[in-house]
Amino acid sequence: MNRHSLAKIGGGAAPVVVAARRTPIGTAGHAFKELAVERLAAPVIAAVARDVAGRRADDVVLGNCMGPGGNVARVSALAAGLGHEVPGLTVDRQCGSGLAAILVAGQAVRAGEMDFVIAGGVESASTAPLRTHRGAAQPYDRAPFAPDGHPDPDMGPAAEALAAACGISRERQDTYACRSHAKALAACFDEEIVAIGERSRDQRPRPLRAASLARLPAAFVAGGTVTAGNSSPISDGAAAVALVPERLRAGLPGMRLVAGAVTGCDPALPGWGPVPAVRRVLARAGVDMDRIAAVEIVEAFAAQVLAVTDALGLDPLGADGERVCSGGGALALGHPWGATGAVVVTRLFSRLVRAGAPAGTMGLAAAAVGGGLGVAALFEVV
């Protein structure tokens, strides 16, 4: 499919991301341990609104997984000073929530119902409430990802199962984790980060050595390959983008949302979810992987990223090292569940739009989701 054909998907109402910002990402219980979700989201929402000066947002759509309820998006929009007229919608697709929120906003723009939507996600694992079943003495760890009678593994054991099923070695996982941290340390995120208080840098990235990672024990399954070193940490953070229709872009540089997809997969292997989601997006757009210049996948676990990239024909430890997560990913930066899908779109915006990539350059964002889901989105520089 050529560029002219791609532009036809949505026509003049095709949603375009014209601004993208995020907070620094903090490890849960540390940098932002006392900040509630709206205090993380509001500065990012306000910054994105300023980036699209002279327009009032029609809505704010935010992903969130473990927050206090009460429509986090509405509370955050009010905290950002957007005014009483701006409503809010909170989306929960677990670790894909931030990316799913952007797709929901894009659908409203493409349908012609809204002309300016701020969308993204936020998570404060540090302040997430503990929940207790009525009559129980202790809080429960998490809500179910699947009902009784279906597999419902925690994400760590699920990553271990995916590594075993796809033959992803411990050595490859550790190598990938080292590279994620090295890329993040070498990258400059200044243009995309909105400082929170005095913090303007991500908390977690640090130099790693393969020899040090090799000494770590398996974290989830005895004798396994998934460790604390090649897994992402629980984190706090927020990210948001501005979407407007192509007809109202008014010369602002951006990236068109060409296509998006949410798919299901076996809940026993939730890390596989991006594979069918990406394949569906590429098929819908008539584009093959060779056309994609930049790939951002949520790095929940090195095993999961490698299983997905192997299936998609990508080599992030070789020829595609600069195409896949060129500035590192969640393994190094952190994984704020409801926000992380919007963080990868913000990273794409920096890699493509802020870096001045030529019109027609394409980028791909994807996330795996507990319970067996995949979320993916294809963008094109305009």
mmCIF file of C-alpha atoms in Angstrom:
data_model
loop_
_atom_site.group_PDB
_atom_site.id
_atom_site.type_symbol
_atom_site.label_atom_id
_atom_site.label_comp_id
_atom_site.label_asym_id
_atom_site.label_seq_id
_atom_site.Cartn_x
_atom_site.Cartn_y
_atom_site.Cartn_z
ATOM 1 C CA MET A 1 0.000 0.000 0.000
ATOM 2 C CA ASN A 2 1.442 3.401 -0.975
ATOM 3 C CA ARG A 3 1.350 6.637 1.016
ATOM 4 C CA HIS A 4 -1.673 7.897 -0.893
ATOM 5 C CA SER A 5 -3.575 4.737 0.025
ATOM 6 C CA LEU A 6 -2.529 4.996 3.671
ATOM 7 C CA ALA A 7 -3.832 8.551 3.825
ATOM 8 C CA LYS A 8 -7.238 7.319 2.722
ATOM 9 C CA ILE A 9 -7.669 5.414 6.001
ATOM 10 C CA GLY A 10 -9.803 8.014 7.790
ATOM 11 C CA GLY A 11 -9.309 10.762 5.196
ATOM 12 C CA GLY A 12 -9.304 14.287 6.600
ATOM 13 C CA ALA A 13 -10.512 12.966 9.954
ATOM 14 C CA ALA A 14 -7.486 10.691 10.349
ATOM 15 C CA PRO A 15 -6.150 11.255 13.889
ATOM 16 C CA VAL A 16 -2.692 12.785 14.150
ATOM 17 C CA VAL A 17 -0.519 12.866 17.284
ATOM 18 C CA VAL A 18 0.858 16.420 17.423
ATOM 19 C CA ALA A 19 2.307 16.448 20.950
ATOM 20 C CA ALA A 20 3.583 13.813 23.379
ATOM 21 C CA ARG A 21 4.988 14.120 26.882
ATOM 22 C CA ARG A 22 5.717 11.934 29.883
ATOM 23 C CA THR A 23 6.898 12.159 33.450
ATOM 24 C CA PRO A 24 10.171 10.717 34.595
ATOM 25 C CA ILE A 25 9.496 7.142 35.662
ATOM 26 C CA GLY A 26 10.093 6.267 39.285
ATOM 27 C CA THR A 27 10.448 2.896 40.942
ATOM 28 C CA ALA A 28 7.467 2.130 43.152
ATOM 29 C CA GLY A 29 8.039 3.141 46.753
ATOM 30 C CA HIS A 30 10.784 5.605 45.862
ATOM 31 C CA ALA A 31 10.800 8.805 43.757
ATOM 32 C CA PHE A 32 7.036 9.389 43.627
ATOM 33 C CA LYS A 33 5.956 7.270 46.565
ATOM 34 C CA GLU A 34 3.605 9.914 47.968
ATOM 35 C CA LEU A 35 2.080 11.177 44.700
ATOM 36 C CA ALA A 36 -1.459 10.076 43.847
ATOM 37 C CA VAL A 37 -2.343 9.360 40.237
ATOM 38 C CA GLU A 38 -3.778 12.810 39.456
ATOM 39 C CA ARG A 39 -0.619 14.492 40.749
ATOM 40 C CA LEU A 40 1.389 12.464 38.228
ATOM 41 C CA ALA A 41 -1.051 12.875 35.342
ATOM 42 C CA ALA A 42 -1.985 16.555 35.718
ATOM 43 C CA PRO A 43 1.428 18.091 34.859
ATOM 44 C CA VAL A 44 1.678 15.949 31.712
ATOM 45 C CA ILE A 45 -1.879 16.766 30.613
ATOM 46 C CA ALA A 46 -1.227 20.466 31.177
ATOM 47 C CA ALA A 47 2.027 20.328 29.208
ATOM 48 C CA VAL A 48 0.367 18.611 26.246
ATOM 49 C CA ALA A 49 -2.450 21.179 26.320
ATOM 50 C CA ARG A 50 0.144 23.983 26.193
ATOM 51 C CA ASP A 51 1.864 22.291 23.251
ATOM 52 C CA VAL A 52 -1.389 22.640 21.299
ATOM 53 C CA ALA A 53 -1.980 26.246 22.266
ATOM 54 C CA GLY A 54 -5.204 28.007 21.418
ATOM 55 C CA ARG A 55 -7.439 24.944 21.487
ATOM 56 C CA ARG A 56 -9.601 23.462 24.200
ATOM 57 C CA ALA A 57 -9.578 19.701 24.642
ATOM 58 C CA ASP A 58 -12.847 17.907 23.971
ATOM 59 C CA ASP A 59 -11.937 15.023 26.287
ATOM 60 C CA VAL A 60 -9.186 13.358 28.294
ATOM 61 C CA VAL A 61 -8.841 9.576 27.984
ATOM 62 C CA LEU A 62 -6.432 7.895 30.383
ATOM 63 C CA GLY A 63 -5.452 4.289 30.990
ATOM 64 C CA ASN A 64 -5.134 3.165 34.599
ATOM 65 C CA CYS A 65 -5.030 -0.264 36.224
ATOM 66 C CA MET A 66 -4.735 -0.139 39.998
ATOM 67 C CA GLY A 67 -5.777 3.365 40.985
ATOM 68 C CA PRO A 68 -8.414 4.624 43.386
ATOM 69 C CA GLY A 69 -11.318 4.582 40.930
ATOM 70 C CA GLY A 70 -13.565 7.610 40.693
ATOM 71 C CA ASN A 71 -12.731 8.224 37.010
ATOM 72 C CA VAL A 72 -9.026 9.011 37.202
ATOM 73 C CA ALA A 73 -9.127 10.807 33.839
ATOM 74 C CA ARG A 74 -11.766 13.300 34.992
ATOM 75 C CA VAL A 75 -9.984 13.962 38.282
ATOM 76 C CA SER A 76 -6.678 14.448 36.431
ATOM 77 C CA ALA A 77 -8.238 16.775 33.847
ATOM 78 C CA LEU A 78 -9.619 18.982 36.606
ATOM 79 C CA ALA A 79 -6.289 18.894 38.442
ATOM 80 C CA ALA A 80 -4.585 19.980 35.199
ATOM 81 C CA GLY A 81 -6.796 23.056 35.049
ATOM 82 C CA LEU A 82 -8.531 22.173 31.793
ATOM 83 C CA GLY A 83 -11.877 23.486 33.037
ATOM 84 C CA HIS A 84 -15.191 22.009 34.101
ATOM 85 C CA GLU A 85 -16.303 21.521 30.485
ATOM 86 C CA VAL A 86 -13.683 18.850 29.734
ATOM 87 C CA PRO A 87 -14.962 15.417 30.796
ATOM 88 C CA GLY A 88 -12.813 12.305 31.163
ATOM 89 C CA LEU A 89 -12.792 8.601 30.391
ATOM 90 C CA THR A 90 -10.701 6.005 32.209
ATOM 91 C CA VAL A 91 -9.684 2.866 30.301
ATOM 92 C CA ASP A 92 -8.532 -0.428 31.825
ATOM 93 C CA ARG A 93 -6.816 -2.915 29.560
ATOM 94 C CA GLN A 94 -4.216 -3.607 32.224
ATOM 95 C CA CYS A 95 -0.657 -3.186 30.856
ATOM 96 C CA GLY A 96 -2.050 -2.085 27.479
ATOM 97 C CA SER A 97 -4.243 0.636 28.985
ATOM 98 C CA GLY A 98 -2.194 3.660 27.912
ATOM 99 C CA LEU A 99 -1.992 2.497 24.297
ATOM 100 C CA ALA A 100 -5.638 1.395 24.296
ATOM 101 C CA ALA A 101 -6.649 4.854 25.551
ATOM 102 C CA ILE A 102 -4.879 6.416 22.569
ATOM 103 C CA LEU A 103 -6.742 4.079 20.227
ATOM 104 C CA VAL A 104 -10.083 4.992 21.859
ATOM 105 C CA ALA A 105 -9.290 8.699 21.461
ATOM 106 C CA GLY A 106 -8.240 8.107 17.870
ATOM 107 C CA GLN A 107 -11.558 6.431 17.139
ATOM 108 C CA ALA A 108 -13.459 9.476 18.423
ATOM 109 C CA VAL A 109 -11.369 11.789 16.247
ATOM 110 C CA ARG A 110 -11.667 9.549 13.193
ATOM 111 C CA ALA A 111 -15.451 9.402 13.636
ATOM 112 C CA GLY A 112 -15.624 13.197 13.604
ATOM 113 C CA GLU A 113 -17.046 13.380 17.123
ATOM 114 C CA MET A 114 -14.063 15.202 18.662
ATOM 115 C CA ASP A 115 -11.417 17.598 17.351
ATOM 116 C CA PHE A 116 -8.830 17.545 20.139
ATOM 117 C CA VAL A 117 -8.382 14.718 22.625
ATOM 118 C CA ILE A 118 -5.607 14.267 25.179
ATOM 119 C CA ALA A 119 -4.988 10.568 25.739
ATOM 120 C CA GLY A 120 -2.483 8.410 27.559
ATOM 121 C CA GLY A 121 -2.142 6.724 30.910
ATOM 122 C CA VAL A 122 -1.035 6.996 34.508
ATOM 123 C CA GLU A 123 -0.107 4.615 37.287
ATOM 124 C CA SER A 124 0.876 5.150 40.896
ATOM 125 C CA ALA A 125 1.709 1.689 42.142
ATOM 126 C CA SER A 126 3.062 3.363 45.256
ATOM 127 C CA THR A 127 -0.337 4.729 46.294
ATOM 128 C CA ALA A 128 -2.614 2.077 44.791
ATOM 129 C CA PRO A 129 -5.204 1.051 47.385
ATOM 130 C CA LEU A 130 -5.173 -2.380 48.945
ATOM 131 C CA ARG A 131 -8.380 -4.237 48.176
ATOM 132 C CA THR A 132 -10.056 -6.813 50.368
ATOM 133 C CA HIS A 133 -12.924 -9.150 49.574
ATOM 134 C CA ARG A 134 -15.882 -8.585 51.846
ATOM 135 C CA GLY A 135 -15.356 -10.588 55.016
ATOM 136 C CA ALA A 136 -11.717 -11.459 54.239
ATOM 137 C CA ALA A 137 -9.006 -10.733 56.775
ATOM 138 C CA GLN A 138 -6.264 -9.828 54.271
ATOM 139 C CA PRO A 139 -6.090 -7.835 51.024
ATOM 140 C CA TYR A 140 -5.864 -9.833 47.819
ATOM 141 C CA ASP A 141 -2.828 -9.550 45.523
ATOM 142 C CA ARG A 142 -4.642 -8.783 42.276
ATOM 143 C CA ALA A 143 -7.935 -9.130 40.485
ATOM 144 C CA PRO A 144 -8.262 -12.160 38.200
ATOM 145 C CA PHE A 145 -7.153 -11.849 34.582
ATOM 146 C CA ALA A 146 -9.392 -14.782 33.616
ATOM 147 C CA PRO A 147 -12.360 -16.624 35.180
ATOM 148 C CA ASP A 148 -12.319 -19.997 36.895
ATOM 149 C CA GLY A 149 -11.600 -22.780 34.458
ATOM 150 C CA HIS A 150 -9.097 -20.721 32.438
ATOM 151 C CA PRO A 151 -5.357 -20.274 33.002
ATOM 152 C CA ASP A 152 -4.641 -17.202 35.106
ATOM 153 C CA PRO A 153 -0.884 -17.009 35.718
ATOM 154 C CA ASP A 154 0.906 -14.082 37.269
ATOM 155 C CA MET A 155 2.955 -12.249 34.658
ATOM 156 C CA GLY A 156 6.326 -13.498 35.920
ATOM 157 C CA PRO A 157 5.521 -17.222 35.682
ATOM 158 C CA ALA A 158 3.761 -16.480 32.380
ATOM 159 C CA ALA A 159 6.960 -14.935 31.012
ATOM 160 C CA GLU A 160 8.842 -18.020 32.156
ATOM 161 C CA ALA A 161 6.352 -20.249 30.349
ATOM 162 C CA LEU A 162 6.687 -18.166 27.177
ATOM 163 C CA ALA A 163 10.482 -18.363 27.352
ATOM 164 C CA ALA A 164 10.261 -22.141 27.615
ATOM 165 C CA ALA A 165 7.694 -22.437 24.828
ATOM 166 C CA CYS A 166 9.727 -20.258 22.455
ATOM 167 C CA GLY A 167 13.209 -21.424 23.449
ATOM 168 C CA ILE A 168 14.396 -18.037 24.737
ATOM 169 C CA SER A 169 17.650 -18.626 26.606
ATOM 170 C CA ARG A 170 18.755 -16.962 29.814
ATOM 171 C CA GLU A 171 21.823 -15.575 28.016
ATOM 172 C CA ARG A 172 19.708 -13.789 25.395
ATOM 173 C CA GLN A 173 17.424 -12.365 28.060
ATOM 174 C CA ASP A 174 20.308 -10.995 30.096
ATOM 175 C CA THR A 175 21.984 -9.573 26.994
ATOM 176 C CA TYR A 176 18.792 -7.809 26.008
ATOM 177 C CA ALA A 177 18.357 -6.369 29.512
ATOM 178 C CA CYS A 178 21.925 -5.038 29.525
ATOM 179 C CA ARG A 179 21.344 -3.379 26.174
ATOM 180 C CA SER A 180 18.099 -1.778 27.326
ATOM 181 C CA HIS A 181 19.856 -0.090 30.238
ATOM 182 C CA ALA A 182 22.833 0.943 28.085
ATOM 183 C CA LYS A 183 20.523 2.486 25.477
ATOM 184 C CA ALA A 184 18.548 4.371 28.131
ATOM 185 C CA LEU A 185 21.725 5.744 29.710
ATOM 186 C CA ALA A 186 22.946 6.958 26.314
ATOM 187 C CA ALA A 187 19.622 8.532 25.303
ATOM 188 C CA CYS A 188 18.426 12.085 25.916
ATOM 189 C CA PHE A 189 14.794 12.341 26.963
ATOM 190 C CA ASP A 190 14.767 16.046 27.863
ATOM 191 C CA GLU A 191 12.276 17.126 25.194
ATOM 192 C CA GLU A 192 9.660 14.576 26.163
ATOM 193 C CA ILE A 193 9.936 14.694 29.957
ATOM 194 C CA VAL A 194 7.842 16.963 32.158
ATOM 195 C CA ALA A 195 9.630 17.409 35.478
ATOM 196 C CA ILE A 196 7.768 16.383 38.617
ATOM 197 C CA GLY A 197 9.010 18.537 41.448
ATOM 198 C CA GLU A 198 12.788 18.523 41.236
ATOM 199 C CA ARG A 199 12.985 15.212 39.377
ATOM 200 C CA SER A 200 13.556 15.421 35.632
ATOM 201 C CA ARG A 201 15.304 12.088 35.013
ATOM 202 C CA ASP A 202 14.150 8.489 35.071
ATOM 203 C CA GLN A 203 15.143 6.837 38.312
ATOM 204 C CA ARG A 204 16.078 3.308 37.281
ATOM 205 C CA PRO A 205 18.557 3.105 34.338
ATOM 206 C CA ARG A 206 22.022 2.063 35.455
ATOM 207 C CA PRO A 207 25.092 0.317 34.064
ATOM 208 C CA LEU A 208 24.650 -3.457 34.022
ATOM 209 C CA ARG A 209 27.179 -6.192 33.384
ATOM 210 C CA ALA A 210 26.264 -9.551 31.926
ATOM 211 C CA ALA A 211 28.404 -11.282 34.546
ATOM 212 C CA SER A 212 26.427 -9.633 37.341
ATOM 213 C CA LEU A 213 23.081 -10.532 35.779
ATOM 214 C CA ALA A 214 24.210 -14.125 35.311
ATOM 215 C CA ARG A 215 24.586 -14.521 39.073
ATOM 216 C CA LEU A 216 20.970 -13.611 39.824
ATOM 217 C CA PRO A 217 18.658 -16.486 40.749
ATOM 218 C CA ALA A 218 15.445 -17.264 38.902
ATOM 219 C CA ALA A 219 12.698 -15.015 40.245
ATOM 220 C CA PHE A 220 9.531 -16.992 39.587
ATOM 221 C CA VAL A 221 10.219 -20.654 38.767
ATOM 222 C CA ALA A 222 12.955 -22.788 40.300
ATOM 223 C CA GLY A 223 15.680 -23.326 37.744
ATOM 224 C CA GLY A 224 14.047 -20.855 35.375
ATOM 225 C CA THR A 225 15.510 -18.119 33.185
ATOM 226 C CA VAL A 226 13.468 -15.044 34.179
ATOM 227 C CA THR A 227 15.168 -13.007 36.919
ATOM 228 C CA ALA A 228 14.823 -9.655 38.612
ATOM 229 C CA GLY A 229 17.545 -8.410 36.272
ATOM 230 C CA ASN A 230 15.765 -9.244 33.026
ATOM 231 C CA SER A 231 12.310 -8.201 34.255
ATOM 232 C CA SER A 232 10.862 -4.692 34.492
ATOM 233 C CA PRO A 233 10.246 -3.106 37.901
ATOM 234 C CA ILE A 234 6.891 -1.990 39.275
ATOM 235 C CA SER A 235 6.853 1.756 38.679
ATOM 236 C CA ASP A 236 5.059 5.095 38.894
ATOM 237 C CA GLY A 237 4.583 7.504 35.983
ATOM 238 C CA ALA A 238 2.329 9.112 33.409
ATOM 239 C CA ALA A 239 2.347 9.892 29.691
ATOM 240 C CA ALA A 240 -0.057 11.651 27.335
ATOM 241 C CA VAL A 241 -0.406 12.658 23.701
ATOM 242 C CA ALA A 242 -2.585 15.141 21.804
ATOM 243 C CA LEU A 243 -4.683 13.879 18.902
ATOM 244 C CA VAL A 244 -6.351 16.128 16.338
ATOM 245 C CA PRO A 245 -7.859 15.344 12.922
ATOM 246 C CA GLU A 246 -5.642 15.788 9.882
ATOM 247 C CA ARG A 247 -7.871 18.606 8.605
ATOM 248 C CA LEU A 248 -7.152 20.657 11.758
ATOM 249 C CA ARG A 249 -3.450 19.898 12.083
ATOM 250 C CA ALA A 250 -2.660 23.402 10.782
ATOM 251 C CA GLY A 251 0.916 22.586 9.843
ATOM 252 C CA LEU A 252 1.899 21.051 13.181
ATOM 253 C CA PRO A 253 4.378 18.203 12.708
ATOM 254 C CA GLY A 254 3.061 14.882 13.895
ATOM 255 C CA MET A 255 2.397 11.239 13.191
ATOM 256 C CA ARG A 256 -0.859 9.928 11.813
ATOM 257 C CA LEU A 257 -2.507 7.005 13.584
ATOM 258 C CA VAL A 258 -2.884 4.721 10.576
ATOM 259 C CA ALA A 259 -4.361 1.660 12.289
ATOM 260 C CA GLY A 260 -4.750 0.036 15.680
ATOM 261 C CA ALA A 261 -5.778 -3.356 16.989
ATOM 262 C CA VAL A 262 -6.574 -5.134 20.233
ATOM 263 C CA THR A 263 -6.513 -8.930 20.030
ATOM 264 C CA GLY A 264 -6.817 -11.901 22.342
ATOM 265 C CA CYS A 265 -4.531 -14.888 22.793
ATOM 266 C CA ASP A 266 -4.138 -17.855 25.137
ATOM 267 C CA PRO A 267 -4.331 -16.444 28.698
ATOM 268 C CA ALA A 268 -1.673 -18.985 29.694
ATOM 269 C CA LEU A 269 0.824 -17.122 27.467
ATOM 270 C CA PRO A 270 -0.215 -13.469 27.652
ATOM 271 C CA GLY A 271 3.186 -12.242 26.492
ATOM 272 C CA TRP A 272 2.369 -13.552 23.011
ATOM 273 C CA GLY A 273 -0.422 -10.991 22.578
ATOM 274 C CA PRO A 274 1.538 -8.408 20.528
ATOM 275 C CA VAL A 275 2.157 -10.946 17.761
ATOM 276 C CA PRO A 276 -1.455 -11.256 16.535
ATOM 277 C CA ALA A 277 -2.095 -7.569 17.273
ATOM 278 C CA VAL A 278 0.855 -6.411 15.155
ATOM 279 C CA ARG A 279 -0.013 -8.822 12.367
ATOM 280 C CA ARG A 280 -3.582 -7.526 12.293
ATOM 281 C CA VAL A 281 -2.462 -3.887 12.179
ATOM 282 C CA LEU A 282 0.024 -4.503 9.378
ATOM 283 C CA ALA A 283 -2.508 -6.516 7.374
ATOM 284 C CA ARG A 284 -5.154 -3.826 7.758
ATOM 285 C CA ALA A 285 -2.749 -1.139 6.547
ATOM 286 C CA GLY A 286 -1.272 -3.321 3.795
ATOM 287 C CA VAL A 287 2.235 -2.763 5.166
ATOM 288 C CA ASP A 288 4.983 -5.295 5.862
ATOM 289 C CA MET A 289 7.555 -5.113 8.629
ATOM 290 C CA ASP A 290 10.272 -3.917 6.258
ATOM 291 C CA ARG A 291 8.429 -0.581 6.002
ATOM 292 C CA ILE A 292 8.633 0.030 9.758
ATOM 293 C CA ALA A 293 11.507 2.313 10.738
ATOM 294 C CA ALA A 294 10.937 2.348 14.506
ATOM 295 C CA VAL A 295 9.433 -0.231 16.850
ATOM 296 C CA GLU A 296 8.540 0.421 20.485
ATOM 297 C CA ILE A 297 7.328 -2.582 22.466
ATOM 298 C CA VAL A 298 6.622 -2.529 26.177
ATOM 299 C CA GLU A 299 9.556 -4.375 27.717
ATOM 300 C CA ALA A 300 7.767 -6.089 30.583
ATOM 301 C CA PHE A 301 10.209 -9.012 30.401
ATOM 302 C CA ALA A 302 13.176 -9.608 28.116
ATOM 303 C CA ALA A 303 11.805 -13.105 27.450
ATOM 304 C CA GLN A 304 8.516 -11.678 26.221
ATOM 305 C CA VAL A 305 10.151 -9.079 23.959
ATOM 306 C CA LEU A 306 12.438 -11.669 22.385
ATOM 307 C CA ALA A 307 9.617 -14.158 21.833
ATOM 308 C CA VAL A 308 7.562 -11.473 20.086
ATOM 309 C CA THR A 309 10.399 -10.037 17.994
ATOM 310 C CA ASP A 310 11.486 -13.532 16.931
ATOM 311 C CA ALA A 311 7.956 -14.238 15.719
ATOM 312 C CA LEU A 312 7.804 -10.930 13.838
ATOM 313 C CA GLY A 313 11.154 -11.471 12.139
ATOM 314 C CA LEU A 314 13.042 -8.801 14.091
ATOM 315 C CA ASP A 315 16.532 -9.158 15.559
ATOM 316 C CA PRO A 316 16.895 -6.648 18.428
ATOM 317 C CA LEU A 317 20.240 -8.148 19.457
ATOM 318 C CA GLY A 318 21.628 -7.764 15.941
ATOM 319 C CA ALA A 319 20.512 -6.034 12.765
ATOM 320 C CA ASP A 320 17.448 -4.420 14.375
ATOM 321 C CA GLY A 321 19.154 -3.179 17.507
ATOM 322 C CA GLU A 322 18.518 0.461 16.626
ATOM 323 C CA ARG A 323 15.059 -0.186 15.207
ATOM 324 C CA VAL A 324 13.629 -1.839 18.351
ATOM 325 C CA CYS A 325 13.496 0.393 21.459
ATOM 326 C CA SER A 326 16.516 2.468 20.453
ATOM 327 C CA GLY A 327 16.414 4.439 23.710
ATOM 328 C CA GLY A 328 15.823 1.434 25.936
ATOM 329 C CA GLY A 329 12.463 0.443 27.301
ATOM 330 C CA ALA A 330 10.580 -0.633 30.399
ATOM 331 C CA LEU A 331 13.378 -2.972 31.516
ATOM 332 C CA ALA A 332 15.518 0.112 32.074
ATOM 333 C CA LEU A 333 13.017 2.937 32.473
ATOM 334 C CA GLY A 334 10.376 1.108 34.497
ATOM 335 C CA HIS A 335 6.881 -0.216 33.853
ATOM 336 C CA PRO A 336 4.044 1.958 35.215
ATOM 337 C CA TRP A 337 1.259 -0.410 34.133
ATOM 338 C CA GLY A 338 -1.513 1.934 33.028
ATOM 339 C CA ALA A 339 0.912 4.479 31.537
ATOM 340 C CA THR A 340 3.494 2.323 29.821
ATOM 341 C CA GLY A 341 1.534 1.905 26.563
ATOM 342 C CA ALA A 342 1.460 5.694 26.237
ATOM 343 C CA VAL A 343 5.145 5.932 27.133
ATOM 344 C CA VAL A 344 6.039 3.867 24.054
ATOM 345 C CA VAL A 345 3.975 6.197 21.823
ATOM 346 C CA THR A 346 5.771 9.176 23.377
ATOM 347 C CA ARG A 347 9.066 7.464 22.583
ATOM 348 C CA LEU A 348 7.962 6.956 18.974
ATOM 349 C CA PHE A 349 7.031 10.640 18.753
ATOM 350 C CA SER A 350 10.521 11.630 19.902
ATOM 351 C CA ARG A 351 12.250 9.147 17.611
ATOM 352 C CA LEU A 352 10.255 10.143 14.537
ATOM 353 C CA VAL A 353 8.712 13.610 14.851
ATOM 354 C CA ARG A 354 11.127 15.372 17.185
ATOM 355 C CA ALA A 355 14.057 13.818 15.316
ATOM 356 C CA GLY A 356 12.744 15.174 12.014
ATOM 357 C CA ALA A 357 12.091 11.896 10.205
ATOM 358 C CA PRO A 358 10.751 12.486 6.671
ATOM 359 C CA ALA A 359 7.042 12.265 5.898
ATOM 360 C CA GLY A 360 5.963 8.696 5.292
ATOM 361 C CA THR A 361 8.311 7.205 7.905
ATOM 362 C CA MET A 362 6.415 4.589 9.904
ATOM 363 C CA GLY A 363 6.546 3.509 13.536
ATOM 364 C CA LEU A 364 4.930 0.706 15.496
ATOM 365 C CA ALA A 365 3.915 0.539 19.171
ATOM 366 C CA ALA A 366 2.820 -2.647 20.946
ATOM 367 C CA ALA A 367 2.101 -4.067 24.389
ATOM 368 C CA ALA A 368 1.254 -7.437 25.929
ATOM 369 C CA VAL A 369 -1.542 -7.613 28.474
ATOM 370 C CA GLY A 370 -2.353 -9.915 31.381
ATOM 371 C CA GLY A 371 -5.196 -12.286 30.634
ATOM 372 C CA GLY A 372 -4.042 -12.831 27.060
ATOM 373 C CA LEU A 373 -4.392 -9.598 25.094
ATOM 374 C CA GLY A 374 -2.208 -7.694 22.674
ATOM 375 C CA VAL A 375 -2.458 -4.019 21.683
ATOM 376 C CA ALA A 376 -0.697 -2.477 18.687
ATOM 377 C CA ALA A 377 -0.773 0.778 16.745
ATOM 378 C CA LEU A 378 0.826 1.885 13.472
ATOM 379 C CA PHE A 379 1.844 5.513 12.928
ATOM 380 C CA GLU A 380 3.128 7.478 9.935
ATOM 381 C CA VAL A 381 5.027 10.778 10.017
ATOM 382 C CA VAL A 382 3.138 13.649 8.327
#
